[in-house]
CSV table of C-alpha atoms in Angstrom, one decimal:
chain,number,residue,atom,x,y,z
A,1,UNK,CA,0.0,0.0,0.0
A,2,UNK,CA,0.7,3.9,-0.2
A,3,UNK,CA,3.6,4.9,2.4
A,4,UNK,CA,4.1,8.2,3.8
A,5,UNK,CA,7.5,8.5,6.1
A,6,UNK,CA,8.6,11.8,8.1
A,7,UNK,CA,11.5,12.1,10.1
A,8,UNK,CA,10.7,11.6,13.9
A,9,UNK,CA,11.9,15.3,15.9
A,10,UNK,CA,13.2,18.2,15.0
A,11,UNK,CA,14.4,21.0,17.9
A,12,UNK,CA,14.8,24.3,16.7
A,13,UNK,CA,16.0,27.7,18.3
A,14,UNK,CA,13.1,30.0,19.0
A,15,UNK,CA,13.2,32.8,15.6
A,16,UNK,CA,15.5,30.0,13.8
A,17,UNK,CA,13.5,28.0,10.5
A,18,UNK,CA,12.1,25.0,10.8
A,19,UNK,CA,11.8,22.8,8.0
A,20,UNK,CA,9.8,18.9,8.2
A,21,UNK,CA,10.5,16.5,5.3
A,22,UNK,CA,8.0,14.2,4.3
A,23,UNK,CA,8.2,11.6,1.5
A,24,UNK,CA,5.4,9.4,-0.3
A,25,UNK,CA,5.3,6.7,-2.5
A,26,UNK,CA,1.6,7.1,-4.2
A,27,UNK,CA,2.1,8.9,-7.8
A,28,UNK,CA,-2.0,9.2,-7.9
A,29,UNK,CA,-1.7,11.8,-5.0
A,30,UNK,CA,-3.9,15.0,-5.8
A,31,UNK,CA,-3.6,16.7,-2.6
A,32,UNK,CA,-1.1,17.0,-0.1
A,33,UNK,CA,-1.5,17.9,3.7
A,34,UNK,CA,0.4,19.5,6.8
A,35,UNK,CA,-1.8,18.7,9.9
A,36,UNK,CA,-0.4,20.2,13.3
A,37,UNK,CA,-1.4,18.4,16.5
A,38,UNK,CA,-0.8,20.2,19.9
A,39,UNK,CA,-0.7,18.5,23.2
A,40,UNK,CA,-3.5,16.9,24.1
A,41,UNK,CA,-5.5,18.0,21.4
A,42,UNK,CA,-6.8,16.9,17.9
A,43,UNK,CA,-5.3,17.5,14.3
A,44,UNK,CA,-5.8,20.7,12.7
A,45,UNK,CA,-5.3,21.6,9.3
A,46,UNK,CA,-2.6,24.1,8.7
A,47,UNK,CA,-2.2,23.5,5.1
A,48,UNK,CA,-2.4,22.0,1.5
A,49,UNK,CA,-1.2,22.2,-2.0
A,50,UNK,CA,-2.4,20.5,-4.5
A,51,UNK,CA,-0.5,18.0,-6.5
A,52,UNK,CA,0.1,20.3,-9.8
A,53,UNK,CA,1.6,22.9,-7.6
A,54,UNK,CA,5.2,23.5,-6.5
A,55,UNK,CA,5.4,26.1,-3.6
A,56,UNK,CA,2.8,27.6,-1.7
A,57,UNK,CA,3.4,30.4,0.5
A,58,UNK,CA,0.8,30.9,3.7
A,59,UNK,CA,1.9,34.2,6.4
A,60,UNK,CA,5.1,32.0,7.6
A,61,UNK,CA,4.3,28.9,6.1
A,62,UNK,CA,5.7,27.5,2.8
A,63,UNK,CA,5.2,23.9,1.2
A,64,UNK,CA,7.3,22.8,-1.2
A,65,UNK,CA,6.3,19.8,-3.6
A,66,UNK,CA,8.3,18.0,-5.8
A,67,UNK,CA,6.2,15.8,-7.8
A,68,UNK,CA,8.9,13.8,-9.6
A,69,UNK,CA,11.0,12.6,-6.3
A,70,UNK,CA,7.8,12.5,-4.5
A,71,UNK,CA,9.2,14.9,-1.6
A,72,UNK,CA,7.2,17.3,0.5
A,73,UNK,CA,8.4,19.7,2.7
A,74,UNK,CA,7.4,22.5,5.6
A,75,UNK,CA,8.9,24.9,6.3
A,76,UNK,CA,8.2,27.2,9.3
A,77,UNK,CA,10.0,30.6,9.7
A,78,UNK,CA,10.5,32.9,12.5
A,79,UNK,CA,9.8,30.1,14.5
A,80,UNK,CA,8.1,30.4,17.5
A,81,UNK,CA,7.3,28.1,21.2
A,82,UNK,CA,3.7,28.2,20.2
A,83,UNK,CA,5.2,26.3,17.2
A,84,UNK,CA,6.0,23.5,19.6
A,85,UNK,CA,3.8,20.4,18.1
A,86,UNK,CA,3.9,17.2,16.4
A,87,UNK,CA,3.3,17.9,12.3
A,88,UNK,CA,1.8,15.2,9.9
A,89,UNK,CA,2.1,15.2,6.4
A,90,UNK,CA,-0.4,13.2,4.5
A,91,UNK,CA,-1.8,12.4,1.3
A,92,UNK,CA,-4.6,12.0,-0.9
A,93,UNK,CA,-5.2,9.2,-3.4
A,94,UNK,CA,-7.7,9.3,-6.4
A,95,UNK,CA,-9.9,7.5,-3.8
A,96,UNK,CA,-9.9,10.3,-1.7
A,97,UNK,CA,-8.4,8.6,1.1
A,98,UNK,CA,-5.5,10.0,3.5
A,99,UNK,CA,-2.8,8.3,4.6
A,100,UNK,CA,-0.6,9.8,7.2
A,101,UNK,CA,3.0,9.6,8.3
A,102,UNK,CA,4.1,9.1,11.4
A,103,UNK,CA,4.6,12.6,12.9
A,104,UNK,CA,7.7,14.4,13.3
A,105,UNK,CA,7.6,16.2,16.9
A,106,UNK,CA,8.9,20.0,16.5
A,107,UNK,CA,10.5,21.4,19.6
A,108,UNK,CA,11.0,25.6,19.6
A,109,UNK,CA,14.1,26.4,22.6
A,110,UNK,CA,14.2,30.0,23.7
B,1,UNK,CA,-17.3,27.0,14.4
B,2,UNK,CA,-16.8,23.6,12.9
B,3,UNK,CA,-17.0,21.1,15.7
B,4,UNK,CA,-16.1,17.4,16.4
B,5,UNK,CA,-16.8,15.9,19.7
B,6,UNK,CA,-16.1,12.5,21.3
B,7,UNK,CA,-17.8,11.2,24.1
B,8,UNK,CA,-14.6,10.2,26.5
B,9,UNK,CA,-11.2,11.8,26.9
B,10,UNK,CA,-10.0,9.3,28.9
B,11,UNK,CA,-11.5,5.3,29.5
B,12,UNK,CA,-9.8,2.7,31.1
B,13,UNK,CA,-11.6,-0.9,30.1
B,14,UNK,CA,-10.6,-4.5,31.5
B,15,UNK,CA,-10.0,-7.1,28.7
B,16,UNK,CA,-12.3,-8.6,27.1
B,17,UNK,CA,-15.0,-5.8,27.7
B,18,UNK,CA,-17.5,-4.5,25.3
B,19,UNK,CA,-16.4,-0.4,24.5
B,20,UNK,CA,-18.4,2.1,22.6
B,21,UNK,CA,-16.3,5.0,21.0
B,22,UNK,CA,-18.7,7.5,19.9
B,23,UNK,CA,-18.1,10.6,17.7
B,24,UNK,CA,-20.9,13.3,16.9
B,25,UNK,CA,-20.0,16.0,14.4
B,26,UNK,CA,-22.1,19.5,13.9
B,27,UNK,CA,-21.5,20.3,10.6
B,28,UNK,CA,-23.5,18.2,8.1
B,29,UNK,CA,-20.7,16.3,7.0
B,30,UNK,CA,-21.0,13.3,4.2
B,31,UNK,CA,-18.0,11.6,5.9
B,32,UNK,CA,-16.7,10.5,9.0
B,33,UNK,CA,-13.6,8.4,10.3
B,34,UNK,CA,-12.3,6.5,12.8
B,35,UNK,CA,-8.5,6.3,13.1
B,36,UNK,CA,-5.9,4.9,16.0
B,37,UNK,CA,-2.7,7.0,16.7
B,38,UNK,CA,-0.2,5.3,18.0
B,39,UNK,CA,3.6,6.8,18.5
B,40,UNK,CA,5.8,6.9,15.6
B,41,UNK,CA,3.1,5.2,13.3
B,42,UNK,CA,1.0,8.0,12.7
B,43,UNK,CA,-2.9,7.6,12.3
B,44,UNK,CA,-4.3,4.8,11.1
B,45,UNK,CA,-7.7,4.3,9.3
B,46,UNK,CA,-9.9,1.9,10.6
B,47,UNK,CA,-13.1,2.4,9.5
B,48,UNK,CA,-14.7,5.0,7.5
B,49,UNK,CA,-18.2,5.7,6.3
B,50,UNK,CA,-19.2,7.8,3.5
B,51,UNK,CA,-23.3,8.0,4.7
B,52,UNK,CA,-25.9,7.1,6.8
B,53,UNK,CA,-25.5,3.3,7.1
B,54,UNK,CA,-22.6,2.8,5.0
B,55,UNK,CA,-19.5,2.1,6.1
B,56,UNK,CA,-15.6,0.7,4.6
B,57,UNK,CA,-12.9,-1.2,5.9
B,58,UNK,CA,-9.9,0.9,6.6
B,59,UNK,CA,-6.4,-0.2,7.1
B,60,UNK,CA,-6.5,-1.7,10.4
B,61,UNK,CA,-10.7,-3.0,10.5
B,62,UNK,CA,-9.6,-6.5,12.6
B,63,UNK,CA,-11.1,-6.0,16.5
B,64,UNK,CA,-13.3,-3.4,15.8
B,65,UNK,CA,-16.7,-2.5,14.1
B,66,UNK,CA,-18.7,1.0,13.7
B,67,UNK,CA,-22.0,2.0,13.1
B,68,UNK,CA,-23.7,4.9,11.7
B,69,UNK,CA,-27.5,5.4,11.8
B,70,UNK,CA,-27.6,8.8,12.2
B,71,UNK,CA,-25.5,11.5,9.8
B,72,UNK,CA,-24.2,13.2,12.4
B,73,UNK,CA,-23.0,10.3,14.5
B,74,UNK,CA,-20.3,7.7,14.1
B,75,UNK,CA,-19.4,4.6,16.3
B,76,UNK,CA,-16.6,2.8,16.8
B,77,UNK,CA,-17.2,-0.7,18.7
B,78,UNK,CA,-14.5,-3.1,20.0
B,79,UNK,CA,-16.5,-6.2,20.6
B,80,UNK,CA,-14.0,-7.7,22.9
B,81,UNK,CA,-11.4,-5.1,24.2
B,82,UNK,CA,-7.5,-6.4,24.2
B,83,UNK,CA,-4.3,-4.8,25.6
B,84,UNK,CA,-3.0,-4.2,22.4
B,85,UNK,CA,-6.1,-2.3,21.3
B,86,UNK,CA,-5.1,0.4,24.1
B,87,UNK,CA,-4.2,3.6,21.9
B,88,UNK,CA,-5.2,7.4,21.3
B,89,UNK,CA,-8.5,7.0,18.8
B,90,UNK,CA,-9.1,10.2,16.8
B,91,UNK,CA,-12.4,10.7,14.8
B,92,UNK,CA,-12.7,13.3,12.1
B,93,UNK,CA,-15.5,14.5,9.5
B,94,UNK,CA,-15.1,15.8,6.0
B,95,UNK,CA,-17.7,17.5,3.6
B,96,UNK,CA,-17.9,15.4,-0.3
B,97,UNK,CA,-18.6,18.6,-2.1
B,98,UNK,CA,-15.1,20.6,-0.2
B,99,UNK,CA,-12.3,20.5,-3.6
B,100,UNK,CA,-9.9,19.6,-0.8
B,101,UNK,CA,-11.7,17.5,1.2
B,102,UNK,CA,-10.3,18.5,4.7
B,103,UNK,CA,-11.3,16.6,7.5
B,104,UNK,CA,-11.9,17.8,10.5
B,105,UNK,CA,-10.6,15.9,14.0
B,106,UNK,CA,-12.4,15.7,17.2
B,107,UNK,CA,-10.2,16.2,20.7
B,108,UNK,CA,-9.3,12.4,20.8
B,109,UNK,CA,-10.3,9.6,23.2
B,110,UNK,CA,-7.1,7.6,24.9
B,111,UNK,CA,-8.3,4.7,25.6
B,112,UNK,CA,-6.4,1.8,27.7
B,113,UNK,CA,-7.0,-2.1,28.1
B,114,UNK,CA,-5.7,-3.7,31.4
């Protein structure tokens, strides 16, 4: 089946970038997600791009896709503690169904 | 303001036990989802249903079974609770018509098996 790997932390310095990798394996993704998941708490939706796409740019987000080596990536700037999470990338077949990866916990040091 | 609710936070259940999971969304949504989170493996789908009384295997359907009779609610069911079924279970709703299909996720329910 359809695999969707992220590395497993990243610890950044408070104003530093952040940037989560994700890779996939399904070539009949459409859309692509970043979910962010605070303690305790749900998954929210902090962004998408769709599969056609190749950067999009949201306030101090920005997702980079590229199609051909299957590689998504997050990247956070002027990071801040509030930043602190765990961020899932996941993807969306022609079926509509997501499959996640397995998180990569963010952690923002003063 | 789009809202996903599950009935338990926290539930604690002996082996072998009966446990009811339920998820009640407020926004009209087509679909709804049950997934399990567990650390390093992400979430998991394990059952999902597209309407009322419908409902598809996920990844991981073995040990559990859901129901849906009403639109706005969706249960998850393990028929006979086991240790290994102790895990963080998230539900979430998503709209058909949406172009990008978000799905929305309810608080969680961690639920363990002694």
């Amino acid at each position: 089946g359809e695999d969707v790997e992220q590395s497993l932390f990243l610890s950044v310095r408070e104003g530093d970038s952040s940037v989560i990798n994700c890779t996939y394996t399904d070539s009949s993704s459409t859309y692509l997600y970043w979910y962010k998941q605070e303690p305790g708490a749900g998954l929210q939706l902090l962004t998408y791009i769709f599969s056609n796409m190749d950067m999009k740019q949201d306030q101090r987000l920005t997702v980079l896709l590229n199609k051909k080596d299957k590689h998504l990536s997050l990247r956070i700037a002027d990071t801040q503690t509030g930043d602190s999470a765990i961020y899932f990338c996941a993807e969306r077949d022609a079926g509509n169904k997501l499959t996640f990866g397995g998180g990569t916990r963010v952690l923002v040091k003063p | 303001d789009v809202k996903v609710t599950q009935s338990s936070r926290y539930l604690v259940k002996r082996t072998g036990e009966k446990v009811f999971l339920e998820c009640v969304q407020d926004m009209d949504h087509e679909n709804m989802f049950w997934y399990r989170q567990d650390p390093g493996l992400g979430l998991r789908l394990i059952y999902f249903s597209y309407d009322v009384k419908m409902k598809e295997k996920g990844d991981i359907p073995e040990g559990y079974s859901v129901s849906r009779e009403k639109k706005e609610r969706f249960s998850l069911i393990l028929e006979s609770a086991s240790t290994n079924q102790t895990s963080m279970y998230l539900c979430a709703s998503s709209p058909s018509s949406a172009p990008r299909n978000e799905q929305f996720f309810g608080p969680g329910t961690r639920l363990t098996v002694l």
